[in-house]
mmCIF file of C-alpha atoms in Angstrom:
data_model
loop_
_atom_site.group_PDB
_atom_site.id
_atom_site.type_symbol
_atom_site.label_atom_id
_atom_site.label_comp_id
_atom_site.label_asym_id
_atom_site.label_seq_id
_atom_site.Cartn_x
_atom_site.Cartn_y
_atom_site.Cartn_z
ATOM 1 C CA UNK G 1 -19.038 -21.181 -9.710
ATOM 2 C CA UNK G 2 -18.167 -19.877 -6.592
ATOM 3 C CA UNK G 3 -19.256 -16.132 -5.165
ATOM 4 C CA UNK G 4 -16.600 -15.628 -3.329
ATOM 5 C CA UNK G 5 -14.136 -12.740 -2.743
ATOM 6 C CA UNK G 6 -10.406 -14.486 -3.568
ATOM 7 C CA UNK G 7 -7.694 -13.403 -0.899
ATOM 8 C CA UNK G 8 -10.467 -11.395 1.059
ATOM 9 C CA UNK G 9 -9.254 -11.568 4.816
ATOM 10 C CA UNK G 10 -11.173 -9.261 7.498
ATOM 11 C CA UNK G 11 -8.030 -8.615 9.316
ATOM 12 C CA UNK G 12 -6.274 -6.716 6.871
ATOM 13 C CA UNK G 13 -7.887 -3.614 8.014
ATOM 14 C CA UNK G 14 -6.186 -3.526 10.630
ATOM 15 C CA UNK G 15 -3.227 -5.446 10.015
ATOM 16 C CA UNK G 16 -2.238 -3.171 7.098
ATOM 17 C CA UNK G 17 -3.950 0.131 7.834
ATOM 18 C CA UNK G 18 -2.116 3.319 7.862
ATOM 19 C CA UNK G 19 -1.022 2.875 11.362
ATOM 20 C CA UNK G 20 0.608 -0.700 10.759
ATOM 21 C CA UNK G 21 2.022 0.098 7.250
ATOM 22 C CA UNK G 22 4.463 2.602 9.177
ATOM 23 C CA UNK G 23 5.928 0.228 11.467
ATOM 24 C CA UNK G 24 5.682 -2.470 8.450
ATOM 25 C CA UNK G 25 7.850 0.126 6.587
ATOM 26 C CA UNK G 26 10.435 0.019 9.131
ATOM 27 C CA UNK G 27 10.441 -3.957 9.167
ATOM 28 C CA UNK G 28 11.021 -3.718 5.529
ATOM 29 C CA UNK G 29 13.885 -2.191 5.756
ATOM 30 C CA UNK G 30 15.234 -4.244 8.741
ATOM 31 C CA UNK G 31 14.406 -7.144 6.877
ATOM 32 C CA UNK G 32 16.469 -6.042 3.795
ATOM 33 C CA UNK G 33 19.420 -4.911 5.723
ATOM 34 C CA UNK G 34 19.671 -8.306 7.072
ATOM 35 C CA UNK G 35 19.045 -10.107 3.764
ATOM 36 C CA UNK G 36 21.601 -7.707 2.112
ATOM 37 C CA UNK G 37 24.279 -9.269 4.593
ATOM 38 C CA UNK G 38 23.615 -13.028 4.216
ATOM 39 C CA UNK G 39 20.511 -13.988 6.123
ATOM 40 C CA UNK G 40 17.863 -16.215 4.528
ATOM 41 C CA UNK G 41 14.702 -14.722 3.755
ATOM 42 C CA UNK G 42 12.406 -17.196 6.618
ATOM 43 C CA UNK G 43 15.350 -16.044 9.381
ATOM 44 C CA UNK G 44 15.406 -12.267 8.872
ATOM 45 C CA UNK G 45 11.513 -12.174 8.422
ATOM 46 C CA UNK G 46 11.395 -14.748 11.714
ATOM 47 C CA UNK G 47 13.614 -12.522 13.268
ATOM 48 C CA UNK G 48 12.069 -8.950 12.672
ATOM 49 C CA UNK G 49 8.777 -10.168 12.961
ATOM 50 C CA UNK G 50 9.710 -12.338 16.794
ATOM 51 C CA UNK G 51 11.096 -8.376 17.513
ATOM 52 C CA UNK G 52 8.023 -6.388 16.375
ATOM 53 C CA UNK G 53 5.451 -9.002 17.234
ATOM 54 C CA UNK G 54 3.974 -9.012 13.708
ATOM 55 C CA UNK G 55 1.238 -11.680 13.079
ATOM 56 C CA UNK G 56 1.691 -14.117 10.744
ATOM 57 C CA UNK G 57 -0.407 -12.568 7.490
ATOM 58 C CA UNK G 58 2.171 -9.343 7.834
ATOM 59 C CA UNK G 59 5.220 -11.927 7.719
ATOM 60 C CA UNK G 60 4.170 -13.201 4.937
ATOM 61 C CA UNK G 61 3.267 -9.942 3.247
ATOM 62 C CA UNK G 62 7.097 -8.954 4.124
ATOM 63 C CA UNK G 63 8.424 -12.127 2.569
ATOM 64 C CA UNK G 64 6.830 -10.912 -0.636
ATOM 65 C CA UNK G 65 7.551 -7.426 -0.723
ATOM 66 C CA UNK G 66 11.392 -7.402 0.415
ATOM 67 C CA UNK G 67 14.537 -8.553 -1.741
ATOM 68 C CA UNK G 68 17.868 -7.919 -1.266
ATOM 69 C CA UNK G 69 19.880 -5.613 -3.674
ATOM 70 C CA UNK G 70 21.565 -8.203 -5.639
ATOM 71 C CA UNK G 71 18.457 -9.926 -6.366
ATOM 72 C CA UNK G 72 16.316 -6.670 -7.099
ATOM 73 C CA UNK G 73 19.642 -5.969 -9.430
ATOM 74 C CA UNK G 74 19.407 -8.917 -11.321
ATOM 75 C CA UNK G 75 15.382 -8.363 -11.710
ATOM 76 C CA UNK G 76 15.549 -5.253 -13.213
ATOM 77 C CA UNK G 77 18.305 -6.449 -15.518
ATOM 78 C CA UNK G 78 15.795 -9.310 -17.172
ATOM 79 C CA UNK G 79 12.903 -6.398 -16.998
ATOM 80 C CA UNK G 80 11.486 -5.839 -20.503
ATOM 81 C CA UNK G 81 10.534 -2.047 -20.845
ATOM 82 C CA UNK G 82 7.788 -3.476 -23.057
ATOM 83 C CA UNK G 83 6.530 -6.185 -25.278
ATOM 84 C CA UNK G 84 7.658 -6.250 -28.467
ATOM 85 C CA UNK G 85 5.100 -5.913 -31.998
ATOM 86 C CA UNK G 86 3.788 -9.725 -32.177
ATOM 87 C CA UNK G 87 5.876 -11.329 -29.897
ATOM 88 C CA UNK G 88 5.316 -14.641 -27.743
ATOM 89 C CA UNK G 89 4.921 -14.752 -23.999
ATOM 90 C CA UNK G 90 5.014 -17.145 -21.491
ATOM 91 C CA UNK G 91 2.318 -16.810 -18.669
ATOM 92 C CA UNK G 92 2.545 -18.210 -14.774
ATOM 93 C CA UNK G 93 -1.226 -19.068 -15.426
ATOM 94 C CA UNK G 94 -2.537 -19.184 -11.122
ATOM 95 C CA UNK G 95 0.021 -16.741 -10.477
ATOM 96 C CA UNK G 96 -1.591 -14.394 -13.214
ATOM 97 C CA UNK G 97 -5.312 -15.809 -12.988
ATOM 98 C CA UNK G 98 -5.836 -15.464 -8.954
ATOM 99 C CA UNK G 99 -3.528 -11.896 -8.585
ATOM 100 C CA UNK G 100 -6.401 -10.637 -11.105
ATOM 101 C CA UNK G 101 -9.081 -12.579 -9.299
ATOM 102 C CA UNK G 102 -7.903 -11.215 -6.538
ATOM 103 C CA UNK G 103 -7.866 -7.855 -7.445
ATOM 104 C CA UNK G 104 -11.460 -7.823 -9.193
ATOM 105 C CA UNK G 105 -12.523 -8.882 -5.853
ATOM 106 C CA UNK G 106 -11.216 -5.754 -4.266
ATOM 107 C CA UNK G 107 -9.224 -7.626 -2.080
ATOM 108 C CA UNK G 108 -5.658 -6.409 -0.780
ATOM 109 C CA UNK G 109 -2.440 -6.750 -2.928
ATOM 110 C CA UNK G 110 0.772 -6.027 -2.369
ATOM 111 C CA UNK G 111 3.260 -4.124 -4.532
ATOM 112 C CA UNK G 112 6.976 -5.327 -3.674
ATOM 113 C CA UNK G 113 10.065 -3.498 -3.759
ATOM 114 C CA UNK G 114 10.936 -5.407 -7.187
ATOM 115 C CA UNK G 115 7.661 -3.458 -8.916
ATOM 116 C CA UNK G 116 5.556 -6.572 -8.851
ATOM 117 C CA UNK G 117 1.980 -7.168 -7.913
ATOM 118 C CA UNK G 118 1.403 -10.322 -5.667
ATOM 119 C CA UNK G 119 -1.012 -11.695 -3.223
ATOM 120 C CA UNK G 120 -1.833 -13.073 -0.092
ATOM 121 C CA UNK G 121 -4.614 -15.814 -1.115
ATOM 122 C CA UNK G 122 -2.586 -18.787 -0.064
ATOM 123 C CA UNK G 123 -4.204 -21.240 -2.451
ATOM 124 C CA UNK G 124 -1.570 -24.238 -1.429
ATOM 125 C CA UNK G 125 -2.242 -26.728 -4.326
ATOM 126 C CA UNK G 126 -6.193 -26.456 -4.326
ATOM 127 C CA UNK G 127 -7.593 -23.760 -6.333
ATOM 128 C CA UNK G 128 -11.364 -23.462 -7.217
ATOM 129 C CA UNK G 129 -12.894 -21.425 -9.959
ATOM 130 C CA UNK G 130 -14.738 -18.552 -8.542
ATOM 131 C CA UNK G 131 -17.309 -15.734 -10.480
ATOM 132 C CA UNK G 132 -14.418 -13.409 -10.672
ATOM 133 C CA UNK G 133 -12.409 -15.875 -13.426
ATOM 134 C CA UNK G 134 -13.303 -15.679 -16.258
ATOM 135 C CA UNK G 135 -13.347 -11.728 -16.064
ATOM 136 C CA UNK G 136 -9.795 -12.089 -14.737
ATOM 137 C CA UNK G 137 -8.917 -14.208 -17.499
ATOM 138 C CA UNK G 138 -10.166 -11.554 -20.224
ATOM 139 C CA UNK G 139 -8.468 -8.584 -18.360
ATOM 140 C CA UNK G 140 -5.123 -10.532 -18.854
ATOM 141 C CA UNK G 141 -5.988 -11.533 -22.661
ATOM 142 C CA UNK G 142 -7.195 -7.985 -23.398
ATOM 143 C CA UNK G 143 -3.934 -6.333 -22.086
ATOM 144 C CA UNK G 144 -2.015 -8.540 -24.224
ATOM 145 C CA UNK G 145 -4.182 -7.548 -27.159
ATOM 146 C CA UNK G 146 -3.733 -3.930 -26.354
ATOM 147 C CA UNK G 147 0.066 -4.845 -26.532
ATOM 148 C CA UNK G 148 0.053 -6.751 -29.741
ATOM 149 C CA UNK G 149 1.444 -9.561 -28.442
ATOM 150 C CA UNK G 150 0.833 -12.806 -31.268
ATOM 151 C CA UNK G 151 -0.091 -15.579 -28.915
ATOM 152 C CA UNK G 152 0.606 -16.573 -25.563
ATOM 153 C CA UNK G 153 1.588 -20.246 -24.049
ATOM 154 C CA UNK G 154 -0.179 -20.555 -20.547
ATOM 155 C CA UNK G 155 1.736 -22.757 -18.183
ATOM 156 C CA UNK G 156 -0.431 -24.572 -15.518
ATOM 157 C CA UNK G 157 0.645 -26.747 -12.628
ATOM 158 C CA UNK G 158 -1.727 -30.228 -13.537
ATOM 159 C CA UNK G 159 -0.900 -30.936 -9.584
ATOM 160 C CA UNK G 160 -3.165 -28.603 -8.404
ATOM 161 C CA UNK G 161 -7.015 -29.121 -8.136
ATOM 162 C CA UNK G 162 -9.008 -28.262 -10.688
ATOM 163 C CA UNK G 163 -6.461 -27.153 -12.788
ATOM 164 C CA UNK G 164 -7.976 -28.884 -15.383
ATOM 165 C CA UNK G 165 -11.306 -26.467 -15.273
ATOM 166 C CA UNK G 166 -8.526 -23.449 -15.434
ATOM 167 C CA UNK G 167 -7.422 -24.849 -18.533
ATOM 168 C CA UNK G 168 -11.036 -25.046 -20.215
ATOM 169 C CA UNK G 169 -12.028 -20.961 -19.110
ATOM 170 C CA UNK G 170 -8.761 -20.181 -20.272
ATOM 171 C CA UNK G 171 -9.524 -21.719 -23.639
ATOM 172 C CA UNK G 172 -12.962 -20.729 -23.898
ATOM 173 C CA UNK G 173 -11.957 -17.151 -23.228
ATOM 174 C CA UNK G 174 -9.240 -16.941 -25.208
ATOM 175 C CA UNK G 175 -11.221 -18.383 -28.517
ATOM 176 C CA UNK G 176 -14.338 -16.309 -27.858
ATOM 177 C CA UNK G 177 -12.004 -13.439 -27.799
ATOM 178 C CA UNK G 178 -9.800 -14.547 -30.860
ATOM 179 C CA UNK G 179 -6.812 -14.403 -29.323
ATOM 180 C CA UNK G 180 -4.093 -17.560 -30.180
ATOM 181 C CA UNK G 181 -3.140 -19.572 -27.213
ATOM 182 C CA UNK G 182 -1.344 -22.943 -25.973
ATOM 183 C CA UNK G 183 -1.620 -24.157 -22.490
ATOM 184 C CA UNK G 184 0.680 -26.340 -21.057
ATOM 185 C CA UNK G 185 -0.464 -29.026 -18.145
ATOM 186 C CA UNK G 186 2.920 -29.840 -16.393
ATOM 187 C CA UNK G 187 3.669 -30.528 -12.939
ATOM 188 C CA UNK G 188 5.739 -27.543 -12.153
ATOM 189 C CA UNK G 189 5.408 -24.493 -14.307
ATOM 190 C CA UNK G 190 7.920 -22.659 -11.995
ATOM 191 C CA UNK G 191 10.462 -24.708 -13.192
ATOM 192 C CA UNK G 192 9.634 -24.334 -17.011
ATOM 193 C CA UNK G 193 8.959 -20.425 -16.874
ATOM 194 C CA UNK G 194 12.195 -20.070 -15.208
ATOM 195 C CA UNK G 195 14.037 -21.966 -18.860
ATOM 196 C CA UNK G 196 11.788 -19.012 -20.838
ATOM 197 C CA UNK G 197 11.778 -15.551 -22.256
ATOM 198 C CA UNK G 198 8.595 -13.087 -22.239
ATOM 199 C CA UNK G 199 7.769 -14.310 -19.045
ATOM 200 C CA UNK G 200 4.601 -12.853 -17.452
ATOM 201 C CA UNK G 201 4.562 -13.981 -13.256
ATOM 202 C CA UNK G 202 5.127 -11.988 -9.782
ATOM 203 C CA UNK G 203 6.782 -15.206 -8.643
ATOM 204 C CA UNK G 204 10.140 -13.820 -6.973
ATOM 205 C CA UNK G 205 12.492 -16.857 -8.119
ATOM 206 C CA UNK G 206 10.581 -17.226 -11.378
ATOM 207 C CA UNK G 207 11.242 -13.627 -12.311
ATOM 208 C CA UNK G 208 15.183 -13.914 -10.423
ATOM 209 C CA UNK G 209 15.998 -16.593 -12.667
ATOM 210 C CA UNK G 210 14.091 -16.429 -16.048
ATOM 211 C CA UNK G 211 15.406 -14.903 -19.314
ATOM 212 C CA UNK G 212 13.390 -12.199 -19.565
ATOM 213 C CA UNK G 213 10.156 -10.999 -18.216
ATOM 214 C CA UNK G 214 7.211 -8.239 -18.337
ATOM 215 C CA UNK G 215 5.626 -6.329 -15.688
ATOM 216 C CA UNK G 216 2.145 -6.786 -17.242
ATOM 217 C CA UNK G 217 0.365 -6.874 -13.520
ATOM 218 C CA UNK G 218 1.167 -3.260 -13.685
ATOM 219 C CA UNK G 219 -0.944 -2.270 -16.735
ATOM 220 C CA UNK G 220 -3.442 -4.433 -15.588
ATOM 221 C CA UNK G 221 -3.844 -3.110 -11.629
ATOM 222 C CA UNK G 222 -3.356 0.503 -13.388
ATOM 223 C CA UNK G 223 -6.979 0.082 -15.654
ATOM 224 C CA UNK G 224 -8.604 -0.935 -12.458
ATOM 225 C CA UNK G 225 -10.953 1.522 -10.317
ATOM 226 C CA UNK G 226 -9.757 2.156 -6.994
ATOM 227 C CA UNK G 227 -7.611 -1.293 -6.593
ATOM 228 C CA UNK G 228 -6.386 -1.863 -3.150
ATOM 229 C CA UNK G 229 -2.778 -1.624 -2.780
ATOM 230 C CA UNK G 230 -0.204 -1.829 -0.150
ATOM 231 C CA UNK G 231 3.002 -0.724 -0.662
ATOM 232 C CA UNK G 232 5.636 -0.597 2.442
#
């Protein structure tokens, strides 16, 4: 496996240091003013950014982090408070697997206006296993334990490179840690996640147009030590 620090990027420091979260702050806001009066996400982020001169890893942080009011609305509305006594959930299985990866590697993350946790790793349909899965894996599993949850279905995009190797830590994880699982090989688990209830993902449209989901990225940043987080 892989040594490698997921999402690490030397330029964060200064791309999202105290100095540039201020004026990132005020883009935010920009960004959602236009978005809460029509504009597409690409053209008020293309916009704002063009006018501030961002570069194009705080663009995409901003793409993540802003949503307009009727779509932060309609989030909150599907927002379980919590899981429910031996319940069934429904996990975006990279989403979930390289957020935590992500995070163990003391990388940056971003927390959005919606509440949720997401990334800048910009895997792109190849993925690798890395010396931070399987501990990702058994943070996610162990937080579900903690929340009594029955079983869990893991939904994982067969499309992408070695999803298949995904599928077998995730198995071997979940039955040396007794814990009762499915895992679903499809070739879009956006589009089945957003048919399902329970949902666990930071995916904006998964979470806009699913049944129901669960902010479980929050429990599981909140047990980390010192986890770096940027919030605009």
């Amino acid at each position: 496996m892989k040594n490698v620090r997921r999402g690490w990027h030397e330029e964060d420091l200064k791309l999202f240091g105290s100095d540039a979260r201020q004026l990132l702050s005020v883009c935010a806001d920009d960004i959602t003013y236009l978005l809460n009066r029509g504009y597409p996400y690409k053209s008020a982020v293309t916009f704002v950014g063009n006018h501030w001169l961002l570069a194009e890893r705080q663009r995409n942080a901003l793409m993540r982090i802003c949503v307009n009011d009727e779509m932060l609305k309609t989030r909150r509305q599907k927002q379980l408070s919590e899981l429910e006594e031996n319940c069934t959930v429904n996990i975006d299985a990279f989403n979930a697997v390289v957020l935590m990866e992500t995070a163990l590697s003391e990388s940056m993350l971003l927390k959005g206006r919606d509440g949720c946790y997401r990334d800048l790793s910009g895997l792109a349909g190849t993925y690798a296993v890395i010396k931070k899965t399987d501990p990702a894996i058994e943070c996610i599993i162990a937080e579900l334990q903690k929340n009594h949850v029955k079983d869990a279905v893991w939904w994982i995009d067969a499309p992408v490179s070695n999803s298949g190797r995904l599928k077998q830590h995730i198995a071997e994880k979940a039955e040396e840690m007794n814990f009762p699982i499915d895992i679903q090989m499809v070739k879009n688990a956006d589009t089945e996640l957003m048919k399902l209830d329970h949902v666990i993902s930071g995916d904006s449209v998964v979470i806009t147009e699913c049944i129901s989901w669960f902010n479980l990225y929050e429990k599981l940043i909140a047990d980390l030590d010192h986890p770096w987080i940027v919030t605009i």
